[in-house]
Amino acid sequence: MPARPSLRALAALVCLVLATLLAPEASADGWRLTGTGVRTRTVDSIDFAIYDIQHFLGGSVAEKTKHRVMVADVSKKIVWTMRRDVKAETMQAALRAGFARNGYTDASRIALFVNAFHNLRAGQHVTITYDADTKRTVLAIEGGSAIGIGGPEFMRAVWAQWFGATDQPALGEQLIAKLP
């Protein structure tokens, strides 16, 4: 007669499967996906998808709020995948408007960041990473430039583009939706 699995072993297996399915997504390098969304721009009442966006944390935050994620001095990362071609001037103007909307006025740092953008094409990746150990925000554009700018105040200004005063407030909520 074949052996039957014990009830205890079966319960352990169910718990393991549930824990695996319900655990926050994390990569091998320690990044935990906190949410995803689509950045849109509205023109004449029509929404155009500009890029898919993912947000990751390398640490934890005290509360599940956009503000806490924005100001937290923990390693974090944003990854865009362009859905359409966007001219450099268009992206630069949008980022400058975001800095202004959030009251960030360090013109030299803003210029360094936005001028790193060249014409972007559909499918291209843009990665913005803040390293809490070095206190640097690094912008890396696939097939192009990479720059780093120091200081947690600059990181907060960059993260405010999605988590602060924005013309698409629901996107920030989507980017923290997977936080516990």
Coordinates of C-alpha atoms in Angstrom, one line a residue:
M1 CA 0.0 0.0 0.0
P2 CA 1.5 3.4 -1.0
A3 CA 2.5 5.7 1.9
R4 CA 0.1 8.6 2.5
P5 CA 1.6 12.1 3.2
S6 CA 1.1 13.1 6.7
L7 CA -1.3 15.9 7.5
R8 CA 1.5 17.9 9.0
A9 CA 3.7 17.6 5.9
L10 CA 0.8 18.6 3.7
A11 CA 0.1 21.7 5.9
A12 CA 3.8 22.6 5.7
L13 CA 3.7 22.3 1.9
V14 CA 0.6 24.5 1.7
C15 CA 2.2 27.1 3.9
L16 CA 5.4 27.1 1.8
V17 CA 3.4 27.6 -1.4
L18 CA 1.3 30.4 0.1
A19 CA 4.4 32.2 1.5
T20 CA 6.0 32.0 -2.0
L21 CA 2.9 33.3 -3.8
L22 CA 2.3 36.1 -1.3
A23 CA 5.8 37.3 -0.7
P24 CA 6.8 40.7 -2.1
E25 CA 8.7 40.3 -5.3
A26 CA 12.5 40.7 -4.8
S27 CA 15.3 40.2 -7.2
A28 CA 18.5 38.3 -6.4
D29 CA 20.3 41.7 -5.7
G30 CA 17.9 42.6 -3.0
W31 CA 15.5 45.0 -4.8
R32 CA 11.9 44.6 -3.9
L33 CA 9.3 45.7 -6.4
T34 CA 6.8 48.1 -4.7
G35 CA 4.6 48.9 -7.6
T36 CA 4.2 49.5 -11.3
G37 CA 2.3 52.0 -13.5
V38 CA 2.1 53.9 -16.7
R39 CA 3.1 57.5 -17.0
T40 CA 0.7 59.3 -19.3
R41 CA 0.3 62.7 -20.8
T42 CA -3.0 64.2 -21.6
V43 CA -3.4 66.3 -24.7
D44 CA -6.9 67.6 -25.7
S45 CA -8.6 65.2 -23.3
I46 CA -6.7 62.2 -24.8
D47 CA -4.3 60.2 -22.6
F48 CA -1.1 59.1 -24.3
A49 CA 1.1 56.4 -22.6
I50 CA 4.6 57.7 -22.4
Y51 CA 6.4 55.0 -20.4
D52 CA 5.9 52.0 -18.1
I53 CA 7.4 52.6 -14.7
Q54 CA 8.5 50.3 -11.9
H55 CA 9.6 51.3 -8.4
F56 CA 11.9 49.3 -6.2
L57 CA 13.2 49.6 -2.6
G58 CA 16.4 48.2 -1.3
G59 CA 15.3 49.0 2.3
S60 CA 12.1 49.6 4.2
V61 CA 10.0 52.6 5.0
A62 CA 8.2 53.5 8.2
E63 CA 4.7 53.9 6.6
K64 CA 3.1 53.0 3.3
T65 CA 2.7 56.6 2.0
K66 CA 4.0 58.4 -1.0
H67 CA 5.6 61.0 1.2
R68 CA 7.4 58.4 3.3
V69 CA 8.8 56.7 0.2
M70 CA 9.8 60.0 -1.3
V71 CA 11.8 61.2 1.7
A72 CA 13.1 57.9 3.0
D73 CA 16.9 57.8 2.9
V74 CA 17.0 54.2 1.7
S75 CA 18.3 52.7 -1.5
K76 CA 15.6 52.9 -4.2
K77 CA 15.3 52.6 -7.9
I78 CA 12.9 53.6 -10.7
V79 CA 13.0 51.9 -14.1
W80 CA 11.1 53.3 -17.1
T81 CA 10.5 51.4 -20.3
M82 CA 9.6 53.9 -23.0
R83 CA 6.3 53.2 -24.8
R84 CA 6.9 55.7 -27.5
D85 CA 9.6 57.9 -29.0
V86 CA 10.1 61.2 -27.0
K87 CA 12.3 64.1 -28.1
A88 CA 14.9 65.2 -25.6
E89 CA 13.4 68.7 -25.3
T90 CA 10.0 67.3 -24.4
M91 CA 11.4 65.1 -21.7
Q92 CA 13.6 67.8 -20.4
A93 CA 10.7 70.3 -20.2
A94 CA 8.5 67.8 -18.4
L95 CA 11.2 67.1 -15.8
R96 CA 12.0 70.8 -15.3
A97 CA 8.2 71.4 -14.7
G98 CA 8.2 68.6 -12.1
F99 CA 11.1 70.1 -10.2
A100 CA 9.4 73.5 -10.3
R101 CA 6.0 72.1 -9.2
N102 CA 7.8 70.6 -6.2
G103 CA 9.8 73.7 -5.3
Y104 CA 13.2 72.4 -6.1
T105 CA 15.4 75.2 -7.5
D106 CA 19.0 74.1 -7.6
A107 CA 19.5 75.1 -11.3
S108 CA 22.9 73.5 -11.7
R109 CA 21.8 70.1 -10.4
I110 CA 18.6 70.3 -12.5
A111 CA 20.5 71.1 -15.6
L112 CA 23.0 68.3 -15.0
F113 CA 20.1 65.8 -14.6
V114 CA 17.8 66.9 -17.4
N115 CA 20.6 67.6 -20.0
A116 CA 21.6 64.0 -19.7
F117 CA 18.4 63.1 -21.6
H118 CA 18.7 62.6 -25.3
N119 CA 16.0 61.6 -27.7
L120 CA 14.4 58.5 -26.3
R121 CA 12.9 55.7 -28.4
A122 CA 10.2 53.1 -27.8
G123 CA 11.5 50.2 -25.8
Q124 CA 14.5 52.0 -24.4
H125 CA 15.1 51.8 -20.6
V126 CA 15.9 54.6 -18.2
T127 CA 17.0 53.7 -14.7
I128 CA 17.3 56.2 -11.7
T129 CA 18.9 54.7 -8.6
Y130 CA 19.6 56.3 -5.3
D131 CA 22.3 54.6 -3.2
A132 CA 21.7 55.3 0.5
D133 CA 25.3 54.5 1.4
T134 CA 26.9 56.9 -1.0
K135 CA 24.0 59.4 -1.0
R136 CA 24.1 59.6 -4.8
T137 CA 21.3 59.5 -7.4
V138 CA 22.4 57.9 -10.6
L139 CA 20.6 58.4 -13.9
A140 CA 21.5 55.7 -16.5
I141 CA 19.9 55.8 -20.0
E142 CA 20.2 52.7 -22.0
G143 CA 22.6 53.3 -25.0
G144 CA 23.5 56.7 -23.7
S145 CA 24.7 58.7 -20.8
A146 CA 25.0 58.0 -17.1
I147 CA 25.4 60.7 -14.5
G148 CA 25.5 60.8 -10.7
I149 CA 24.4 63.7 -8.4
G150 CA 25.1 63.7 -4.7
G151 CA 22.8 64.5 -1.8
P152 CA 19.6 63.1 -0.3
E153 CA 17.9 66.5 -1.0
F154 CA 18.4 65.9 -4.8
M155 CA 17.0 62.4 -4.5
R156 CA 13.9 63.7 -2.8
A157 CA 13.5 66.2 -5.6
V158 CA 13.7 63.5 -8.2
W159 CA 11.4 61.1 -6.4
A160 CA 8.9 64.0 -6.0
Q161 CA 8.3 63.8 -9.8
W162 CA 6.1 60.7 -9.0
F163 CA 5.5 60.9 -5.3
G164 CA 5.1 64.6 -4.6
A165 CA 3.1 67.3 -6.4
T166 CA 2.4 65.8 -9.8
D167 CA -0.2 66.0 -12.6
Q168 CA -0.8 62.3 -12.2
P169 CA -1.2 61.6 -8.5
A170 CA -2.7 58.1 -8.8
L171 CA 0.7 57.0 -10.3
G172 CA 2.5 57.5 -7.0
E173 CA -0.1 55.3 -5.3
Q174 CA 0.3 52.6 -7.9
L175 CA 4.1 52.7 -7.3
I176 CA 3.7 51.8 -3.6
A177 CA 0.7 49.4 -4.0
K178 CA 2.8 46.3 -3.3
L179 CA 4.3 47.6 -0.1
P180 CA 3.1 45.7 3.0

